N, CA, C and O of each residue as an XYZ file, in Angstrom:
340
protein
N       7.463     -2.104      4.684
C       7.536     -0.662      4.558
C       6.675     -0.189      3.390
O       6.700     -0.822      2.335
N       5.704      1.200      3.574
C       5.768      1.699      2.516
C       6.319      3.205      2.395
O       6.830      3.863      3.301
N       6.031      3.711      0.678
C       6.901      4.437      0.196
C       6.192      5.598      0.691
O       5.254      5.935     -0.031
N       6.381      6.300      1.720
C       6.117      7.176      1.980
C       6.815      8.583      2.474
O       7.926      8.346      2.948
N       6.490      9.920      2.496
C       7.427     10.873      3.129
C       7.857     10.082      4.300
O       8.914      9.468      4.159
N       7.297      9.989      5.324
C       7.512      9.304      6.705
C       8.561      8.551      6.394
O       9.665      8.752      6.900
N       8.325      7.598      5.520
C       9.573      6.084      5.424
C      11.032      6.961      4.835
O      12.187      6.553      4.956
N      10.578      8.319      4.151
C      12.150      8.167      3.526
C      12.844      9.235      4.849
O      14.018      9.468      5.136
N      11.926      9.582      5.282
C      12.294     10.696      7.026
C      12.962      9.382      8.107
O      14.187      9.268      8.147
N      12.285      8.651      8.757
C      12.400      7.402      8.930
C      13.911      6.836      8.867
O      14.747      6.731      9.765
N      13.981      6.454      7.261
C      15.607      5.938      6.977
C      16.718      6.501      6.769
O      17.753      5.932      6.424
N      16.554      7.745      6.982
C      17.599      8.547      6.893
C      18.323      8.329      8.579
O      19.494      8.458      8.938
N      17.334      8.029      9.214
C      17.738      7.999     10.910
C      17.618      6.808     11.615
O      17.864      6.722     12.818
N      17.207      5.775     10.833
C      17.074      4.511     11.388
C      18.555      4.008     11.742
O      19.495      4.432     11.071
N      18.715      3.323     12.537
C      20.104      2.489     12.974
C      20.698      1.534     11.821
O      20.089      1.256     10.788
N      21.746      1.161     12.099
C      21.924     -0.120     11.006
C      21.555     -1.082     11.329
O      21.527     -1.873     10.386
N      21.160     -1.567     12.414
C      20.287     -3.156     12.390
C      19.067     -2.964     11.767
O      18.918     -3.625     10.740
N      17.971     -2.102     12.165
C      17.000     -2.330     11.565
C      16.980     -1.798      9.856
O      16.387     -2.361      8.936
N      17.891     -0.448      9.775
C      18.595     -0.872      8.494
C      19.015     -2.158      7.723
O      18.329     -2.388      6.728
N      19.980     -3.009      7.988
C      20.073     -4.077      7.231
C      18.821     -5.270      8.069
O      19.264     -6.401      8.270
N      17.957     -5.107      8.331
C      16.805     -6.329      8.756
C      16.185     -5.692      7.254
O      16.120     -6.482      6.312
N      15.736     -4.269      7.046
C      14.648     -4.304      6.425
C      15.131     -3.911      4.826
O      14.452     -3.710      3.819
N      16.211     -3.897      4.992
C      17.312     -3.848      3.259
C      16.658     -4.786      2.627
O      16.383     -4.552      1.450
N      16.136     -6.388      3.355
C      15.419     -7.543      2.404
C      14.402     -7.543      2.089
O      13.898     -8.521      1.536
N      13.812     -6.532      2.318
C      12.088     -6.544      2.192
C      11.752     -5.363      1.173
O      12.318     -4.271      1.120
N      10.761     -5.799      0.420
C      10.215     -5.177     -0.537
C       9.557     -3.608      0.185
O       9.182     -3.460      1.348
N       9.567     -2.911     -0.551
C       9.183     -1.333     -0.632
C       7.824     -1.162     -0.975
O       7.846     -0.717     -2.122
N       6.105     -1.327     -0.426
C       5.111     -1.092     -1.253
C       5.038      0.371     -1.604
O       5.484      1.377     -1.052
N       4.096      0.103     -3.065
C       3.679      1.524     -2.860
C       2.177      2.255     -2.195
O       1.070      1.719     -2.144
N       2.472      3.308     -1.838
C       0.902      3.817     -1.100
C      -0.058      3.397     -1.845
O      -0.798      2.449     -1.584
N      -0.082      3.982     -2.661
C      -1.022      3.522     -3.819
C      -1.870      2.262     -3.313
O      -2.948      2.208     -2.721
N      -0.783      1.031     -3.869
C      -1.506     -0.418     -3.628
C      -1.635     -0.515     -1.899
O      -2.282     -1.462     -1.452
N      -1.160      0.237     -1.164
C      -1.353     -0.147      0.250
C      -2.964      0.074      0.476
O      -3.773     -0.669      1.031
N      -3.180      1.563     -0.249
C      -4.681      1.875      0.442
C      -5.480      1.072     -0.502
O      -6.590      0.675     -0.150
N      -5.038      0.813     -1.603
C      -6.119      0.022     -2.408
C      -6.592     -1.546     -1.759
O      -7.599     -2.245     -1.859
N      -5.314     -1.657     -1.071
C      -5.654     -3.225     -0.219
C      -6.478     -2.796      0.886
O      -7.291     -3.656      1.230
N      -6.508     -1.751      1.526
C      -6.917     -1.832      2.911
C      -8.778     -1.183      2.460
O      -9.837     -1.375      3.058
N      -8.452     -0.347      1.091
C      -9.882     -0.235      0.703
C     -10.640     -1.305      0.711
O     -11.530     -1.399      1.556
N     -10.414     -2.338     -0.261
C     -10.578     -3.620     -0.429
C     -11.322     -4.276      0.824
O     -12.528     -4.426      1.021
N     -10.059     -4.670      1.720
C     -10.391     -5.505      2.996
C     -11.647     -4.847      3.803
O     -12.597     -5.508      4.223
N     -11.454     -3.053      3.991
C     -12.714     -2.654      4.847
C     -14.347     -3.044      3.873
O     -15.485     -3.058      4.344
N     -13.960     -3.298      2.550
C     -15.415     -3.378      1.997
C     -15.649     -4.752      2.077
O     -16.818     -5.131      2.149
N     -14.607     -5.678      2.077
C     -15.116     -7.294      2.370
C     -14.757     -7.685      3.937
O     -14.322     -8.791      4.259
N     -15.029     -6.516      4.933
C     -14.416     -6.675      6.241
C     -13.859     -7.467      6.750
O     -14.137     -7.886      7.874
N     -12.970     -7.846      6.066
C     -11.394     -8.428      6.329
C     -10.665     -7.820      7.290
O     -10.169     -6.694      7.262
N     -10.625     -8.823      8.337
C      -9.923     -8.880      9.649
C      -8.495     -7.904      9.688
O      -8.221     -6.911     10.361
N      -7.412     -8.969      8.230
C      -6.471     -8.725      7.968
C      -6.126     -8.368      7.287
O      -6.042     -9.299      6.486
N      -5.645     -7.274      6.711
C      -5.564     -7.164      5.032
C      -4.258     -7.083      4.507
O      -3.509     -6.137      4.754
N      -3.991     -7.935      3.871
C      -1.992     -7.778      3.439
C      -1.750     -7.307      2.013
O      -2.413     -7.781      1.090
N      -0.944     -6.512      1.841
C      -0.857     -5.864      0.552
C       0.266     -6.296     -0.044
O       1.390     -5.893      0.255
N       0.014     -7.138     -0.916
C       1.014     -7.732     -2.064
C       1.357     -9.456     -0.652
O       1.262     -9.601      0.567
N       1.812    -10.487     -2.023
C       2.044    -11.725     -1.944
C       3.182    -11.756     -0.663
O       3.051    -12.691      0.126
N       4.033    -11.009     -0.474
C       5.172    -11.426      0.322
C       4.732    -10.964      1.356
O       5.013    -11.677      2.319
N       4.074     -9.947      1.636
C       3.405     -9.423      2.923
C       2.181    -10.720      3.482
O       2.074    -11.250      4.588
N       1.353    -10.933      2.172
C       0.441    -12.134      2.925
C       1.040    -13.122      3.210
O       0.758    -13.568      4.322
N       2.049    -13.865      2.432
C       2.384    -14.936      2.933
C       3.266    -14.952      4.314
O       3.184    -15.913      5.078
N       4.311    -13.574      4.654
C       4.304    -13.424      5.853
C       3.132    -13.313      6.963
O       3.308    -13.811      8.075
N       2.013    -12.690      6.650
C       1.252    -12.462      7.567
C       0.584    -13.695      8.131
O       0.376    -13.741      9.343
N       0.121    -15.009      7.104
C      -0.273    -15.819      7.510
C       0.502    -16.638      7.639
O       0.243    -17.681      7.039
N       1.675    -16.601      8.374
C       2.615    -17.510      8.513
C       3.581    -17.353      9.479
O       4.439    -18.170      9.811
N       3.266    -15.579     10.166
C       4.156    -15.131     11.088
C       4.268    -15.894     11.867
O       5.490    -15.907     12.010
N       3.661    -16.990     12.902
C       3.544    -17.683     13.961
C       3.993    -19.305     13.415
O       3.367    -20.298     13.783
N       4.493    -19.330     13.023
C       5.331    -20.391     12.451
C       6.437    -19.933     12.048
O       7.347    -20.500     12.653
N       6.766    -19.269     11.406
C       8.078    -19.138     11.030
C       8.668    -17.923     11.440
O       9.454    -17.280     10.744
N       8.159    -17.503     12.957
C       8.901    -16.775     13.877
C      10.292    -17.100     14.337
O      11.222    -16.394     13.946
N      10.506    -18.140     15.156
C      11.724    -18.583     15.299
C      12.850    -18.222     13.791
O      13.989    -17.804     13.999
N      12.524    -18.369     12.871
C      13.349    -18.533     11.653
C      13.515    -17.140     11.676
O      14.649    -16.788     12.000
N      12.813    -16.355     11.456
C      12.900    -14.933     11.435
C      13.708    -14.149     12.334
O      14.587    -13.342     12.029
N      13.158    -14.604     13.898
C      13.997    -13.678     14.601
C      15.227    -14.333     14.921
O      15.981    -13.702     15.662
N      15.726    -15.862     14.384
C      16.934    -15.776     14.474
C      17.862    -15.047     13.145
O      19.003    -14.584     13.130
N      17.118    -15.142     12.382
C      18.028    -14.422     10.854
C      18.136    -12.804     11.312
O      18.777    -12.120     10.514
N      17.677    -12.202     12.311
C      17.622    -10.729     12.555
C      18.772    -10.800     13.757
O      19.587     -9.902     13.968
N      18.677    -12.037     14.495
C      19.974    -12.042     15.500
C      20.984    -11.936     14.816
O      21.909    -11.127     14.755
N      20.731    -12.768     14.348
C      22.350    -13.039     13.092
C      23.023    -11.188     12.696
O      24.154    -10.768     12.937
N      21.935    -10.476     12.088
C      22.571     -9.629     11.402
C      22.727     -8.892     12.232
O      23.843     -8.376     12.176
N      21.885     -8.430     13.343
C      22.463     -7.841     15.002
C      24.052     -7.918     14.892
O      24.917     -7.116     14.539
N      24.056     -9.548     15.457
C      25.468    -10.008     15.700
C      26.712     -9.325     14.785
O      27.730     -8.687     15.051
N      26.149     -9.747     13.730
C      27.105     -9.027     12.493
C      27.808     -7.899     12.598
O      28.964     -7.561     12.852
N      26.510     -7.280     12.259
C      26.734     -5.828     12.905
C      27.836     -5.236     14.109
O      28.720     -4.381     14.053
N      27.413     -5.981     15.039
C      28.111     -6.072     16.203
C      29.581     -5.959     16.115
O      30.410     -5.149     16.532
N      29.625     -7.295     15.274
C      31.000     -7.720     15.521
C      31.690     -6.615     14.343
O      32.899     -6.389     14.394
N      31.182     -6.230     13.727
C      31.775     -5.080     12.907
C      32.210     -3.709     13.572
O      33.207     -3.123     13.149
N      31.626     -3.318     14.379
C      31.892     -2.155     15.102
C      32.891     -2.396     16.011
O      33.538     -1.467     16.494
N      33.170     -4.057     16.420
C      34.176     -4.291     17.749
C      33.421     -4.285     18.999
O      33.755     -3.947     20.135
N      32.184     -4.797     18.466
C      31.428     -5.164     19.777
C      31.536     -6.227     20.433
O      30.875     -6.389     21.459
């Protein structure tokens, strides 16, 4: 996510699953977002990830998919079972 009007419009209405999926993840700010994507278009970089936890997800999404989308089942489930689902 970044910190944007949109994101705080966004979470005011988001559900609670994707609520608590994205409770663990860091908040960028605009700022460093466009400064990365400035960056990448001047060394035309394919991909451009802004800040360490974003790259190391990005180059790693396809491996440690399984891990991911079961930790998001999980909190689904949770969820779930909290409401009496």
């Amino acid at each position: 996510d970044t910190h944007t009007a949109q994101l705080a419009k966004e979470a005011m209405e988001r559900p609670a699953e994707p609520q608590a999926i994205a409770a663990g993840a860091a908040i960028a700010a605009a700022d460093d977002v466009a400064r990365a994507m400035v960056r990448g278009m001047e060394r035309g970089t394919f991909a451009v990830y802004p800040g360490g936890q974003v790259a190391a997800l990005g180059r790693t999404a396809s491996l440690i998919a399984p891990v991911l989308n079961a930790n998001f089942d999980r909190i689904v489930r949770r969820l779930a079972k909290g409401r009496g689902a």
